[in-house]
XYZ file of C-alpha atoms in Angstrom:
359
model
C 0.000 0.000 0.000
C 2.790 2.388 0.974
C 4.631 1.647 -2.313
C 1.529 2.505 -4.380
C 1.091 5.807 -2.484
C 4.706 6.822 -3.139
C 4.281 6.079 -6.854
C 1.086 8.158 -7.033
C 2.761 11.106 -5.287
C 5.760 10.916 -7.637
C 3.493 10.836 -10.685
C 1.505 13.815 -9.408
C 4.728 15.749 -8.780
C 5.939 15.014 -12.327
C 2.655 16.280 -13.798
C 2.844 19.438 -11.687
C 6.392 20.171 -12.851
C 5.363 19.625 -16.474
C 2.418 22.002 -16.078
C 4.645 24.614 -14.448
C 7.147 24.378 -17.299
C 4.369 24.786 -19.863
C 3.208 27.943 -18.093
C 6.742 29.262 -17.706
C 7.550 29.322 -21.436
C 4.757 31.336 -23.086
C 7.268 32.485 -25.705
C 6.929 29.082 -27.338
C 3.288 29.874 -28.094
C 3.708 33.605 -28.756
C 6.920 34.058 -30.757
C 7.242 36.990 -33.173
C 7.680 35.652 -36.718
C 8.221 39.081 -38.328
C 11.448 39.209 -40.313
C 12.958 42.100 -42.286
C 15.858 42.183 -44.741
C 17.189 45.531 -45.970
C 18.011 45.707 -49.670
C 19.967 48.522 -51.290
C 21.892 48.712 -54.580
C 24.169 51.488 -53.348
C 24.475 55.059 -54.548
C 23.562 56.522 -57.921
C 25.255 59.805 -58.851
C 23.138 62.901 -59.457
C 21.156 64.963 -60.061
C 23.738 66.659 -62.262
C 21.520 69.530 -63.448
C 19.606 72.180 -61.525
C 15.842 71.837 -61.059
C 15.879 68.133 -61.910
C 15.713 64.737 -60.221
C 16.971 61.163 -60.476
C 14.984 58.050 -59.616
C 16.684 55.090 -57.962
C 15.131 51.843 -56.755
C 15.705 48.975 -54.354
C 13.930 45.642 -54.809
C 12.984 42.696 -52.616
C 13.947 39.339 -54.124
C 11.891 37.719 -51.357
C 9.320 39.197 -49.030
C 7.151 42.270 -49.533
C 8.055 45.872 -48.770
C 6.842 47.213 -45.443
C 8.538 50.526 -46.124
C 11.719 52.051 -47.431
C 14.056 55.001 -47.350
C 16.620 57.164 -49.068
C 19.992 58.675 -48.165
C 21.369 61.682 -50.022
C 25.062 62.491 -50.370
C 25.342 66.270 -50.704
C 29.018 67.227 -50.476
C 30.115 70.416 -48.729
C 29.899 74.154 -49.269
C 26.949 76.268 -50.304
C 26.098 74.025 -53.255
C 25.081 71.346 -50.712
C 21.936 73.401 -50.178
C 20.707 72.269 -53.581
C 20.257 68.540 -52.887
C 16.956 67.345 -51.399
C 14.617 64.394 -51.226
C 11.846 64.588 -53.800
C 10.339 61.200 -52.988
C 10.583 58.010 -50.965
C 7.749 55.799 -52.158
C 6.548 52.347 -53.288
C 6.545 51.143 -56.879
C 5.136 48.014 -58.560
C 8.177 47.529 -60.819
C 10.977 49.910 -59.818
C 10.065 52.683 -62.238
C 6.288 53.223 -62.264
C 4.927 55.676 -59.695
C 1.491 55.636 -58.079
C 0.293 59.135 -59.004
C -3.140 58.540 -60.579
C -6.422 57.800 -58.834
C -6.393 57.697 -55.035
C -7.271 54.716 -52.833
C -5.796 51.213 -52.912
C -3.322 51.400 -55.790
C -1.234 48.238 -55.446
C -0.922 44.867 -53.726
C 2.090 42.778 -52.648
C 4.524 45.458 -53.830
C 8.251 44.590 -53.850
C 10.017 47.796 -55.028
C 10.895 51.077 -53.336
C 11.888 54.338 -55.041
C 14.395 56.862 -53.764
C 14.030 60.106 -55.711
C 16.677 62.778 -55.276
C 16.069 66.316 -56.466
C 18.062 69.489 -56.994
C 17.391 73.164 -56.524
C 19.431 76.006 -57.919
C 22.840 74.426 -57.261
C 24.495 71.075 -57.985
C 27.902 69.473 -57.566
C 29.572 66.189 -58.416
C 29.099 64.844 -54.880
C 25.326 64.540 -55.205
C 23.932 60.978 -55.113
C 20.898 59.015 -53.958
C 20.817 55.625 -52.222
C 17.433 53.834 -51.921
C 16.508 51.229 -49.290
C 13.735 48.614 -49.379
C 12.633 46.860 -46.192
C 11.605 43.357 -47.243
C 9.027 42.017 -44.817
C 7.902 38.489 -43.961
C 5.451 37.144 -41.353
C 3.515 33.967 -40.691
C 0.416 36.136 -40.166
C 0.686 39.097 -42.531
C 1.444 37.455 -45.869
C -0.120 40.079 -48.134
C 0.134 43.865 -48.266
C -1.545 46.755 -50.062
C -0.628 50.344 -50.880
C -3.039 53.214 -50.234
C -2.319 56.568 -51.907
C -3.796 59.992 -51.296
C -2.793 63.327 -52.817
C -3.383 67.035 -52.524
C -2.817 69.966 -54.883
C -0.045 72.211 -53.602
C 1.580 73.744 -51.735
C 1.377 76.646 -54.162
C 2.853 79.626 -52.279
C 6.074 80.228 -50.375
C 6.299 78.959 -46.800
C 3.040 77.026 -46.859
C 2.397 73.451 -45.760
C 0.578 70.973 -47.971
C -0.342 68.016 -45.754
C -2.121 64.910 -47.011
C -2.959 61.655 -45.236
C -3.436 58.117 -46.557
C -5.466 55.787 -44.297
C -5.403 51.984 -44.266
C -8.654 50.076 -44.873
C -10.581 48.919 -41.802
C -9.242 45.774 -40.108
C -5.778 46.121 -41.579
C -2.495 47.143 -39.961
C -0.230 50.036 -41.013
C 3.331 48.831 -41.657
C 4.959 51.908 -43.172
C 4.618 54.733 -45.649
C 6.183 57.290 -47.933
C 5.961 60.746 -49.490
C 6.409 62.393 -52.876
C 6.216 65.890 -54.364
C 6.069 66.922 -58.022
C 7.153 68.469 -60.354
C 10.962 68.452 -60.106
C 11.136 71.628 -62.202
C 9.972 73.583 -59.137
C 13.341 73.371 -57.425
C 12.130 74.742 -54.100
C 9.305 72.178 -53.785
C 9.955 69.109 -51.616
C 8.388 66.787 -49.045
C 9.633 67.871 -45.621
C 7.782 65.237 -43.578
C 6.677 61.609 -43.863
C 5.257 60.076 -40.689
C 2.786 57.634 -39.073
C -0.415 59.021 -37.606
C -4.049 58.234 -36.821
C -7.257 59.070 -38.634
C -8.964 60.325 -35.467
C -9.799 63.590 -33.725
C -7.006 63.210 -31.148
C -4.484 63.463 -33.999
C -6.593 65.980 -35.936
C -7.065 63.364 -38.648
C -3.395 63.180 -39.592
C -2.309 66.737 -38.798
C -0.585 65.525 -35.591
C 1.970 62.724 -35.806
C 1.973 59.525 -33.782
C 3.866 59.925 -30.509
C 6.508 57.740 -28.889
C 4.973 54.581 -27.440
C 1.648 54.784 -29.265
C 0.461 51.569 -30.869
C -1.271 50.615 -34.111
C -1.398 53.867 -36.080
C -3.680 53.507 -39.089
C -2.489 56.289 -41.405
C 0.537 57.939 -42.982
C 0.929 61.677 -43.619
C 3.181 63.506 -46.077
C 3.965 67.222 -46.002
C 4.927 69.256 -49.049
C 6.869 72.500 -48.518
C 7.344 75.236 -51.120
C 10.294 77.612 -50.974
C 8.670 80.117 -53.298
C 9.554 78.765 -56.720
C 6.015 79.106 -57.989
C 3.298 76.635 -58.864
C 3.170 74.346 -61.863
C 0.493 71.892 -60.798
C 2.382 71.240 -57.554
C 1.199 67.990 -55.945
C 2.005 66.201 -52.684
C 1.415 62.445 -52.310
C 1.128 60.249 -49.201
C 1.499 56.451 -49.289
C 0.453 53.978 -46.594
C 1.712 50.384 -46.655
C -0.982 48.233 -45.014
C -1.591 44.552 -44.354
C -3.808 42.781 -46.864
C -7.542 42.362 -46.501
C -8.976 39.303 -44.770
C -6.025 38.797 -42.402
C -6.717 38.401 -38.678
C -4.624 41.224 -37.158
C -6.125 40.987 -33.655
C -2.905 39.568 -32.201
C -0.538 41.916 -34.059
C 0.986 45.111 -32.680
C 2.886 47.948 -34.331
C 4.579 50.250 -31.823
C 5.809 53.770 -32.609
C 9.181 55.028 -31.462
C 9.780 58.757 -31.909
C 12.422 61.381 -31.152
C 12.812 65.106 -31.797
C 15.927 67.305 -31.502
C 16.541 70.998 -32.032
C 18.098 72.212 -35.271
C 19.493 72.699 -37.765
C 19.296 76.476 -37.347
C 22.425 77.895 -39.016
C 22.543 78.459 -42.757
C 24.041 75.607 -44.813
C 24.059 73.167 -41.899
C 22.645 69.744 -41.162
C 21.261 67.653 -38.319
C 20.596 63.964 -37.738
C 18.359 62.214 -35.225
C 18.007 58.470 -34.621
C 15.455 56.314 -32.812
C 15.213 52.548 -32.423
C 13.058 49.570 -31.545
C 13.679 48.235 -28.034
C 13.828 44.585 -27.039
C 10.106 44.280 -26.371
C 8.893 46.504 -29.207
C 9.129 44.077 -32.114
C 11.141 44.235 -35.344
C 11.900 47.448 -37.213
C 9.687 47.459 -40.328
C 9.819 51.109 -41.474
C 10.390 54.695 -40.405
C 9.725 58.337 -41.125
C 11.372 61.743 -40.935
C 10.596 65.460 -40.783
C 12.118 68.910 -40.546
C 9.510 70.985 -38.765
C 8.490 73.772 -36.429
C 8.536 71.281 -33.543
C 6.044 69.570 -31.216
C 4.599 67.639 -34.144
C 2.962 64.991 -31.927
C 1.007 67.487 -29.805
C 0.144 70.258 -32.276
C -0.831 70.385 -35.931
C 2.226 70.174 -38.163
C 3.978 73.469 -38.849
C 6.797 74.135 -41.269
C 10.412 74.777 -40.258
C 12.021 78.182 -39.799
C 13.169 78.719 -43.374
C 11.598 78.034 -46.764
C 14.858 76.458 -47.942
C 14.861 73.706 -45.287
C 14.681 70.137 -46.612
C 15.220 66.443 -45.917
C 18.387 64.666 -47.040
C 17.782 61.267 -45.498
C 15.251 58.852 -44.000
C 16.768 55.382 -43.741
C 17.433 52.246 -41.645
C 20.605 52.680 -39.614
C 22.752 51.530 -36.717
C 22.461 53.196 -33.308
C 24.976 55.855 -34.378
C 22.962 56.892 -37.447
C 25.087 55.195 -40.121
C 23.030 53.556 -42.904
C 22.979 49.745 -42.821
C 24.288 47.669 -45.701
C 22.623 45.467 -48.273
C 21.268 42.214 -46.836
C 21.113 43.403 -43.218
C 18.573 41.392 -41.195
C 19.123 42.987 -37.787
C 18.437 46.686 -38.429
C 16.751 48.166 -35.362
C 17.159 51.948 -35.824
C 15.901 54.664 -38.149
C 17.670 57.960 -38.879
C 16.442 61.283 -40.255
C 18.921 63.657 -41.915
C 17.842 67.283 -42.310
C 19.431 70.403 -43.809
C 18.861 74.144 -44.036
C 19.164 76.198 -47.173
C 21.234 79.306 -47.604
C 19.563 81.215 -44.769
C 19.334 80.786 -41.014
C 16.400 78.776 -39.700
C 15.297 79.712 -36.167
C 12.985 77.450 -34.147
C 13.581 74.472 -36.422
C 13.493 70.831 -35.314
C 14.357 67.412 -36.718
C 12.016 64.465 -36.142
C 12.300 60.713 -36.651
C 9.942 57.731 -36.288
C 10.500 53.979 -36.211
C 7.692 51.422 -36.570
C 8.281 48.165 -34.684
C 6.084 45.135 -35.461
C 5.145 41.975 -33.551
C 2.730 39.550 -35.222
C 1.993 37.745 -31.933
C 2.069 34.154 -33.112
């Protein structure tokens, strides 16, 4: 009798230990299967002429884009004021742009464009490097691109803000911005950021703040330095999960940082933010040069009409762009620049989107 009792107690103890172990390792049941590989072909020289642009592209050989970026090399001296971002945006084939009808414009897109523009000065140091973030997930296996656009800005020192919103029951993964035409050398997108289509964020006028989760929209801001209006247009692109996917267990967390400057003429600033250990994987990012406090007030332009973006790209913690094939990128960097005049009360902003698919 005593022997049977000892055996029963031992068996019960073994079951209890097994149950405790099962409860102690929830990560086995809730691992994050999001993966991202950065693809970049390197730099393309140009633009070589004033009031022009070059289009470069990065492509995903596997996976779908969740976002992308661009890094401009501008050289030194006053001619560096002439190089700016004209676009960082998705493409179905590496050359075609989504500039027609608004709404859902593409599905399962694998190319990202980096479009570098010039103003009234150029030099041989100008170049553009595009980056595509190639996304994979056991849950989100399809994506779609939503585009929205606005006429303008048409006059000097005015903001043209437009917001693209993901369809209901989908998850925002990233976004981009574009301004046209290149012949208006002072026209450029000065902001590209995640936001929410709700009253708290003034329906895209206020950016998503650090620590917020599951933004549903992407805003782009066009800024005109006074070069006139020739059908000026600003485009916003949102990269969203596909329809019919259960996103209830997925989370996209926003990381955000803002620093003062640049304020002196012909000067630059960089700011970097990253995804922490519990945030999920870096899947995209955004950048702005602004009047500051963009997460608590409606977006305002920077202190000078010549201010522009020179970079929005995946990076290391020190702000250096990552290389082709990187699978561990966890930071995003914004690079901003003034024009030929001083720029008081100007700020540089950066966002990183960090995704966990919860499976």
